[in-house]
Short mmCIF file of C-alpha atoms in Angstrom, two decimals:
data_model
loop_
_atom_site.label_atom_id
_atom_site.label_comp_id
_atom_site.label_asym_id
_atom_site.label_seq_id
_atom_site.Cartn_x
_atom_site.Cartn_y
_atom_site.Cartn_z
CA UNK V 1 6.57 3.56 79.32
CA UNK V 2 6.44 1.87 76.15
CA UNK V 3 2.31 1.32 76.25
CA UNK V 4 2.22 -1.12 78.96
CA UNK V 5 0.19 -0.43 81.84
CA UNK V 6 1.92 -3.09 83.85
CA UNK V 7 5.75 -2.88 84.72
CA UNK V 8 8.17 -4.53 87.81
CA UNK V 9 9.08 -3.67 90.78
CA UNK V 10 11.75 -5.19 93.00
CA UNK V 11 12.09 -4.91 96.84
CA UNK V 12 15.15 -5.55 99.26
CA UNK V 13 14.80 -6.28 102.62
CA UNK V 14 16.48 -7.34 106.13
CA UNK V 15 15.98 -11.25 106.21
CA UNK V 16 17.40 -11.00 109.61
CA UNK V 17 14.59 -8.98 111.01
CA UNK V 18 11.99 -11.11 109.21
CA UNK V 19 11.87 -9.84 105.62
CA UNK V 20 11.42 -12.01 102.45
CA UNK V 21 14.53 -11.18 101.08
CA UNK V 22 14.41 -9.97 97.00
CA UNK V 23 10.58 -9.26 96.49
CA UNK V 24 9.26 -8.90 92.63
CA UNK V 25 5.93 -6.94 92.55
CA UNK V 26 3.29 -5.93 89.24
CA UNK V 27 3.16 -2.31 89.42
CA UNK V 28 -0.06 -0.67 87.77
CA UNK V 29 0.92 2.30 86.09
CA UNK V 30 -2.18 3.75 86.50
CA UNK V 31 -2.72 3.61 89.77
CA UNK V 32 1.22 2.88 91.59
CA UNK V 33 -0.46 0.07 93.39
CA UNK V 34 1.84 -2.91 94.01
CA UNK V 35 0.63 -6.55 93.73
CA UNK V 36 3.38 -9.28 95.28
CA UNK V 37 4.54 -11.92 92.99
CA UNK V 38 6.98 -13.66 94.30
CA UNK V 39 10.31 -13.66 96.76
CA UNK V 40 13.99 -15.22 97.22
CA UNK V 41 15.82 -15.30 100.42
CA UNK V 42 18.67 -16.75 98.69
CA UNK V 43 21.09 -13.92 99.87
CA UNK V 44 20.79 -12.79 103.33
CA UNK V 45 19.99 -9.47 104.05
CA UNK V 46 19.89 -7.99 100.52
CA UNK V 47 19.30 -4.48 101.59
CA UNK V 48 20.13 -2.61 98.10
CA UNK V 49 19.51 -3.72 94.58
CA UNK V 50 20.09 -2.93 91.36
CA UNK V 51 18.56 -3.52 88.14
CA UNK V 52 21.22 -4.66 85.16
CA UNK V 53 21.36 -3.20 81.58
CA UNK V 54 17.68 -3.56 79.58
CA UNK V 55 16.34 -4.99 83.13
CA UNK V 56 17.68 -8.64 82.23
CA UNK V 57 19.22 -8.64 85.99
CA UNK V 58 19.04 -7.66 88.97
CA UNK V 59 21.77 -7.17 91.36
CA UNK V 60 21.56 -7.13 95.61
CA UNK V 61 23.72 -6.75 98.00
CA UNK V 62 24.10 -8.86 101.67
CA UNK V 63 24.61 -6.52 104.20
CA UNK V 64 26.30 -8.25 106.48
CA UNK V 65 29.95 -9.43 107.85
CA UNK V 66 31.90 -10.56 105.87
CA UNK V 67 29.35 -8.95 102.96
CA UNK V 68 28.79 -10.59 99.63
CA UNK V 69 26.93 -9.61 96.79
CA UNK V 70 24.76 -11.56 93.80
CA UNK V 71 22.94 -11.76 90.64
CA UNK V 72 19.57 -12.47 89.53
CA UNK V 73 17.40 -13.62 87.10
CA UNK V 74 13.99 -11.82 86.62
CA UNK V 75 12.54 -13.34 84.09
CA UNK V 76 10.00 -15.25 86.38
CA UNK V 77 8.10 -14.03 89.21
CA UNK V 78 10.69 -15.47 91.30
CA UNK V 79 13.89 -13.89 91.72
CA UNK V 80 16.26 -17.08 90.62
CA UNK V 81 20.56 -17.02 91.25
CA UNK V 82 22.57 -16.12 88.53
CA UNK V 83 25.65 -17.98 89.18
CA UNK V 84 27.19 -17.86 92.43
CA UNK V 85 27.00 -15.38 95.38
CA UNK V 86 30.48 -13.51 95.47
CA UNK V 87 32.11 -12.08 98.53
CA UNK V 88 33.11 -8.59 98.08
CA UNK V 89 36.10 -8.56 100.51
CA UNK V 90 34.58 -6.15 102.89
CA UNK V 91 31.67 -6.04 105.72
CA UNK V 92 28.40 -4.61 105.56
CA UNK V 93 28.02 -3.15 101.79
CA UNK V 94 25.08 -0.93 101.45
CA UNK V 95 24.57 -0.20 97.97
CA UNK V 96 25.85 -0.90 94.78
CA UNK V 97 25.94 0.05 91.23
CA UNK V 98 26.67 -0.67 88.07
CA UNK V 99 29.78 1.39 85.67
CA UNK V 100 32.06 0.66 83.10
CA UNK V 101 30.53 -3.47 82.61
CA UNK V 102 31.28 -4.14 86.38
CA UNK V 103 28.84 -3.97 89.71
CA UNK V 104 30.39 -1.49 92.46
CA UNK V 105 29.84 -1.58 95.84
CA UNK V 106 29.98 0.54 99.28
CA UNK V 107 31.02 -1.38 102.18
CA UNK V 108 29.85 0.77 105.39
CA UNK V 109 31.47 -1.64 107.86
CA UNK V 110 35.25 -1.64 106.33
CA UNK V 111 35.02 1.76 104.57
CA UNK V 112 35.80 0.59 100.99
CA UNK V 113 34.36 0.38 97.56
CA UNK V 114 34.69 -3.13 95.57
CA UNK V 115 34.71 -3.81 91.92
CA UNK V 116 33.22 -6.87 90.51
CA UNK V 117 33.12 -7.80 86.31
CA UNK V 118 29.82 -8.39 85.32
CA UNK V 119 29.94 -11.51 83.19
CA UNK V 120 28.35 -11.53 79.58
CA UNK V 121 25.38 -13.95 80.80
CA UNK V 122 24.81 -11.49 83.82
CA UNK V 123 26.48 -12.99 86.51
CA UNK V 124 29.18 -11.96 88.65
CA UNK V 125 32.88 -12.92 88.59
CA UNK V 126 35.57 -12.79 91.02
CA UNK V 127 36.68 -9.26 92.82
CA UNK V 128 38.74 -7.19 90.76
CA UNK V 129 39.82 -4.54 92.67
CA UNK V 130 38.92 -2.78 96.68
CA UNK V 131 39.83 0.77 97.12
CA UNK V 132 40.05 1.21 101.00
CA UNK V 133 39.24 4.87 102.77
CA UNK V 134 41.19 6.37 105.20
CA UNK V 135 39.88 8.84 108.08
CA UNK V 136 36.78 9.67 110.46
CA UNK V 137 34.92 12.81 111.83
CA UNK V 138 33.98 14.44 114.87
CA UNK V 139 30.96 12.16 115.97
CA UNK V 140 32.85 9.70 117.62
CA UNK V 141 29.70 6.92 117.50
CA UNK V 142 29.40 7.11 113.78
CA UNK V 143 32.85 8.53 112.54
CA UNK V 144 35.46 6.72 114.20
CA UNK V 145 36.57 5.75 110.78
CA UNK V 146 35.38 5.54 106.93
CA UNK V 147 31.92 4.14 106.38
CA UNK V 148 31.85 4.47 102.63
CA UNK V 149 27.58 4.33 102.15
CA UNK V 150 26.92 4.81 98.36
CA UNK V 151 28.68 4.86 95.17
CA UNK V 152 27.14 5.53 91.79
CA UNK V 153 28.28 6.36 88.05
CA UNK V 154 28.52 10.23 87.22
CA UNK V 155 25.89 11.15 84.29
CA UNK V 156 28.99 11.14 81.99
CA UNK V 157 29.69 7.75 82.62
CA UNK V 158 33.32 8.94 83.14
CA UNK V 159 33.53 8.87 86.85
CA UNK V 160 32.54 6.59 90.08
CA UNK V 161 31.30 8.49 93.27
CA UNK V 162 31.28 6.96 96.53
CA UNK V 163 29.99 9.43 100.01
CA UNK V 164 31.39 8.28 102.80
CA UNK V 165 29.36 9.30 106.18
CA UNK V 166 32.76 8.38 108.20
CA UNK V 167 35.02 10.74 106.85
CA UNK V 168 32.68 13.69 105.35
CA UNK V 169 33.52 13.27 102.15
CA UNK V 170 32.43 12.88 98.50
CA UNK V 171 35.28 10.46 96.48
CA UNK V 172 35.90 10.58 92.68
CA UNK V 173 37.50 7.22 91.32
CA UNK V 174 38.45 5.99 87.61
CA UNK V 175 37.02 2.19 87.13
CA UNK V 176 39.15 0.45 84.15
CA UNK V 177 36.82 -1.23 82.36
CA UNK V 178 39.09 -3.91 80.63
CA UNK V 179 40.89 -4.70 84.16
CA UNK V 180 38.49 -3.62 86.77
CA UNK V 181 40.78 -1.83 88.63
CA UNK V 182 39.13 1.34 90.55
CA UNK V 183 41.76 3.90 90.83
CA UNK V 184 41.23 7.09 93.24
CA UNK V 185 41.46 10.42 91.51
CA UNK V 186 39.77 12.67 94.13
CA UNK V 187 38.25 14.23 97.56
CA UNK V 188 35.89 17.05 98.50
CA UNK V 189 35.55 17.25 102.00
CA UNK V 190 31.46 18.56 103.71
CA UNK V 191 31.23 20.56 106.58
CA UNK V 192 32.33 18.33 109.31
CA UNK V 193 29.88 16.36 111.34
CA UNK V 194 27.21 16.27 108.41
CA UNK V 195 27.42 12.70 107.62
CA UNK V 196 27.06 12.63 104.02
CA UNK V 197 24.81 9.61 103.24
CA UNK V 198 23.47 9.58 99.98
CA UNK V 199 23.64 11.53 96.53
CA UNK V 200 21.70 12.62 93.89
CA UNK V 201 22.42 14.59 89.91
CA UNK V 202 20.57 16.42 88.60
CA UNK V 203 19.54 15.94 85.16
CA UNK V 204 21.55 18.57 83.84
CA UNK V 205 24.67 16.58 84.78
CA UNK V 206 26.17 19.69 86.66
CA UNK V 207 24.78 20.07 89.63
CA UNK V 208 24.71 17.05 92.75
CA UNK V 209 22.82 17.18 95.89
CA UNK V 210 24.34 15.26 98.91
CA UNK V 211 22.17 14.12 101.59
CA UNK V 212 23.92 14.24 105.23
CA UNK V 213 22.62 11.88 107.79
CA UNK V 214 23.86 13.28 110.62
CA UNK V 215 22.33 16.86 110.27
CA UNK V 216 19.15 17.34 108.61
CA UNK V 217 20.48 19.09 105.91
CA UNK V 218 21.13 19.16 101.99
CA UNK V 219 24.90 19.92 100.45
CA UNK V 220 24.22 21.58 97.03
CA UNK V 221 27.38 20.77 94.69
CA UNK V 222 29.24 21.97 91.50
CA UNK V 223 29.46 19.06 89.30
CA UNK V 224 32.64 19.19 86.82
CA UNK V 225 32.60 16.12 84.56
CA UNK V 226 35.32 17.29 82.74
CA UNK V 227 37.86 17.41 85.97
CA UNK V 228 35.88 14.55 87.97
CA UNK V 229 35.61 17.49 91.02
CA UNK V 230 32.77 18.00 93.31
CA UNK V 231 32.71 21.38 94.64
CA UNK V 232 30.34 22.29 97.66
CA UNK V 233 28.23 25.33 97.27
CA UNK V 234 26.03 25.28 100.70
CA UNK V 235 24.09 23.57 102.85
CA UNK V 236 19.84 23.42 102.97
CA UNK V 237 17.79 22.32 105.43
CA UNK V 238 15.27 19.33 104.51
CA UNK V 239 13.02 19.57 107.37
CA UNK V 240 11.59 22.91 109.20
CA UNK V 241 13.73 24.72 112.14
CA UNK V 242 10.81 24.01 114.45
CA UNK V 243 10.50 20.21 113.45
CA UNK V 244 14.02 18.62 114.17
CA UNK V 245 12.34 15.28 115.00
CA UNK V 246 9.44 13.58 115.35
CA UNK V 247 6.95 15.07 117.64
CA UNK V 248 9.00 12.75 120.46
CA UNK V 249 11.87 15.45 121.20
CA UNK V 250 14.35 12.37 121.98
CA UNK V 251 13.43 11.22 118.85
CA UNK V 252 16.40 12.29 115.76
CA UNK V 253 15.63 12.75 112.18
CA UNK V 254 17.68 10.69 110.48
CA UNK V 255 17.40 11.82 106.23
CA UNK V 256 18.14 8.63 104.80
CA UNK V 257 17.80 8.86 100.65
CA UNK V 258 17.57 11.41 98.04
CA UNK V 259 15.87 12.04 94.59
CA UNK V 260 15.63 14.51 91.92
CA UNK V 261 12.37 14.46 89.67
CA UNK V 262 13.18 13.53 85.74
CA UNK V 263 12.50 17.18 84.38
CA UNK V 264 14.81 18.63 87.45
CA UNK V 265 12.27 20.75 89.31
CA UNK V 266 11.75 18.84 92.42
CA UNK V 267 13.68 17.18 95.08
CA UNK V 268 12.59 14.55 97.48
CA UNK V 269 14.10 13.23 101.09
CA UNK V 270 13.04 10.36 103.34
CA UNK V 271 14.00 11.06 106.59
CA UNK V 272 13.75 8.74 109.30
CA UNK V 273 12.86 9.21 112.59
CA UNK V 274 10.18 12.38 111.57
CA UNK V 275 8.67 9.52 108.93
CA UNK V 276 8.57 11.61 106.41
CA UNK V 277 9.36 12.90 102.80
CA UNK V 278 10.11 16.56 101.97
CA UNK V 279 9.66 18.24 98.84
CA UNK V 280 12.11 21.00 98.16
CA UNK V 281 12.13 22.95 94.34
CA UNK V 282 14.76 23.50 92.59
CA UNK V 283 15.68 26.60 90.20
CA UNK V 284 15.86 26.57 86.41
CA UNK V 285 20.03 25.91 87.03
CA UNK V 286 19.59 23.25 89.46
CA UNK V 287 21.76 25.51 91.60
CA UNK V 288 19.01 26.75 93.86
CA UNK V 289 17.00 24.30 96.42
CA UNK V 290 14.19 25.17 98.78
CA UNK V 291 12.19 23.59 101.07
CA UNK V 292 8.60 24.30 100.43
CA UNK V 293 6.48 21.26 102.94
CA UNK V 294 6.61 18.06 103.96
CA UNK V 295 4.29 14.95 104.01
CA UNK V 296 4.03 11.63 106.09
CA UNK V 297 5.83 8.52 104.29
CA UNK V 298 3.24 6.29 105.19
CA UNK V 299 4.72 3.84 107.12
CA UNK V 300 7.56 4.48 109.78
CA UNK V 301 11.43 4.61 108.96
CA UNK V 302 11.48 5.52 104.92
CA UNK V 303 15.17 3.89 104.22
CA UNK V 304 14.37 3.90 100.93
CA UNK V 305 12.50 6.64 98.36
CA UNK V 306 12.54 6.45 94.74
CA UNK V 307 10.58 7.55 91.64
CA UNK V 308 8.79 6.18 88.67
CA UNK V 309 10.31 6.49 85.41
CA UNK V 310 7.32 8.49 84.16
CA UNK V 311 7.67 11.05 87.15
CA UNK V 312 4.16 10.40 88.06
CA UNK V 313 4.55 8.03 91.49
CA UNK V 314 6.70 8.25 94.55
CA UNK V 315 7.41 5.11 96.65
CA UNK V 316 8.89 4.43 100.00
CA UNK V 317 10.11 1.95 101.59
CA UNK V 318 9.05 1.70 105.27
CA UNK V 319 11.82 -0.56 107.32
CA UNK V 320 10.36 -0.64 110.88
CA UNK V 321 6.75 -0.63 109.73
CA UNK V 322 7.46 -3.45 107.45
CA UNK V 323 5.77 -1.53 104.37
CA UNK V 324 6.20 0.12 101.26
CA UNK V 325 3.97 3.35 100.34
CA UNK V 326 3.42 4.97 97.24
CA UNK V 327 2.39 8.42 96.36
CA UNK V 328 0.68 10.12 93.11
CA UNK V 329 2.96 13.55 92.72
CA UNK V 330 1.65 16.32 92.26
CA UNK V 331 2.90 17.77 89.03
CA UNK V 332 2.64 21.69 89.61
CA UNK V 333 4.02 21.93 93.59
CA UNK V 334 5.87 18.22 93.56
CA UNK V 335 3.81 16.99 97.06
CA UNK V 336 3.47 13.55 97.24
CA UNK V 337 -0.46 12.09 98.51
CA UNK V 338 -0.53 9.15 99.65
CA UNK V 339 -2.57 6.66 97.10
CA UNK V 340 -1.86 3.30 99.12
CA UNK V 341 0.64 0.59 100.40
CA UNK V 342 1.56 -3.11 100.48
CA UNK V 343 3.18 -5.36 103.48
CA UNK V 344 7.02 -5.56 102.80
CA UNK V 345 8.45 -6.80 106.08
CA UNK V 346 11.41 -5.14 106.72
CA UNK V 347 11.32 -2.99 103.52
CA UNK V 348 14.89 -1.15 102.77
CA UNK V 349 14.89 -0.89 98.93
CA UNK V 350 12.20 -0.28 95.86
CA UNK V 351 13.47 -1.08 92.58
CA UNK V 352 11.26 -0.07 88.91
CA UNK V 353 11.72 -1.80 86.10
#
């Protein structure tokens, strides 16, 4: 943490349901408390962001139709645009990351993934390349077709991985840096019905754990950098048999986001609907998960869940209470308390620089 006891933190939200748009926060180390700085509804709807090699940028998506994506500059308490907002030739992306010296997006409403270069003073250029999904599941609400909902780099740096909650399936693409051009190389197909929604590595590089929106559940996968494959190995469940929901029966859990703690013993969910965050362990291998509690997320609807990079605080970002919660962990059993929260309206993303 280089000394400091100050960093950033950056927050997306729905503009269109009365959030601020790109929020920059101080974050005291010491005590995970947020302090609001400044925001920039410049892009509507920026409901995923992503911070740009050393932290010079920061990248957000607009979820809406069509769906566009921009830069920004961070150096101020003001999130300022860095160059112009580009349209990813797709509707509704909802998150985005950055591989091979371009910014990658998942477009839930067309069921794609677009590349974009990322220009040497940060910004964004023109579309290089749109890899379309083909398919759909059983749920005939939410799986009528592909509704590709994250894409990441692998830890190798070799591969992009996009889930798509539409089809049940985990893809493995090839990005080119020097062209842009995102060329499919793979599919493992989940149990159908789960609704994979987001993933998560662990640090070991071989193992990922999917998180399906559609079942309360966990997919543990086999990881093999070497072939680009995903392998399933089993399903988990991330909240107990006897609570499927909140304590409104007609009320469905809805697991939303997914992270694995820096030294690989832990594993956190937010789940919407029960508005809460699980803690499950993980074995030495990373092979092994278990659910061992779960705690309220402080707010209602966590979309959003992510860690410090010291391991030490756990935030959440709380989209129908309009507020972001943080948490001190709990180094021996990995259970969040609840340490305090600030007014995000809207909240869907949290950020750390």
């Amino acid at each position: 943490m280089g000394g400091s006891s100050t960093g950033r933190a950056f927050m997306g939200s729905f503009t269109s349901a009365g959030g601020l748009g790109v929020t920059v926060a101080e974050v005291d180390r010491n005590t995970g408390a947020l302090t609001v700085l400044g925001s920039s509804d410049a892009l509507p709807d920026p409901s995923f962001l992503a911070l740009g090699p050393g932290g010079r940028a920061l990248y957000a998506v607009g979820e809406s139709a069509p769906g566009s994506v921009a830069a920004f500059d961070i150096s101020g308490d003001v999130p300022a645009l860095l160059g112009p907002v580009r349209p990813v030739d797709a509707d509704g992306p909802t998150h985005l990351a950055l591989a091979a010296g371009h910014l990658v997006t998942a477009n839930y409403g067309s069921g794609s993934v677009t590349a974009l270069p990322v220009l040497p003073d940060g910004s964004l250029g023109e579309v290089s390349s749109v890899v379309r999904h083909e398919g759909g599941g059983p749920d005939g609400e939410r799986q009528e077709g592909p509704h590709a909902h994250q894409v990441l780099p692998d830890p190798s740096g070799r591969w992009v991985v996009s889930v798509d909650l539409g089809t049940d399936s985990v893809r493995v693409g090839a990005l080119d840096p020097a062209t842009g051009a995102l060329e499919p190389h793979g599919e493992s197909t989940l149990r159908p019905g789960t609704g994979p929604r987001h993933l998560a590595f662990h640090p070991s590089g071989r193992y990922a754990y999917v998180l399906n929106e559609l079942v309360t559940t966990l997919t543990v996968c086999r990881w093999d950098a070497e072939a680009g494959r995903m392998e399933p190995l089993g399903e988990v469940p991330v909240l107990p048999e006897s609570e499927p929901g909140s304590a409104d029966p007609s009320v469905r859990a809805y697991p939303s986001e997914v992270v694995v703690a820096h030294d690989g013993r832990f594993l956190w969910t937010a789940n919407r609907g029960h508005d809460s965050i699980s803690v499950l362990t993980l074995d030495e291998t990373g092979e092994k998960a278990a659910l061992v509690a779960t705690v309220g997320c402080g707010g209602r609807w966590p979309r959003d869940l992510t860690l410090d990079p010291g391991g030490q605080w756990l935030y959440a970002a709380n989209e129908r209470s309009g507020n972001v919660s943080w948490f001190a962990v709990d180094a021996e059993t990995g259970i969040p308390r609840h340490a305090g929260s600030v007014e995000i309206p809207a909240a869907s993303c949290v950020v750390l620089g």
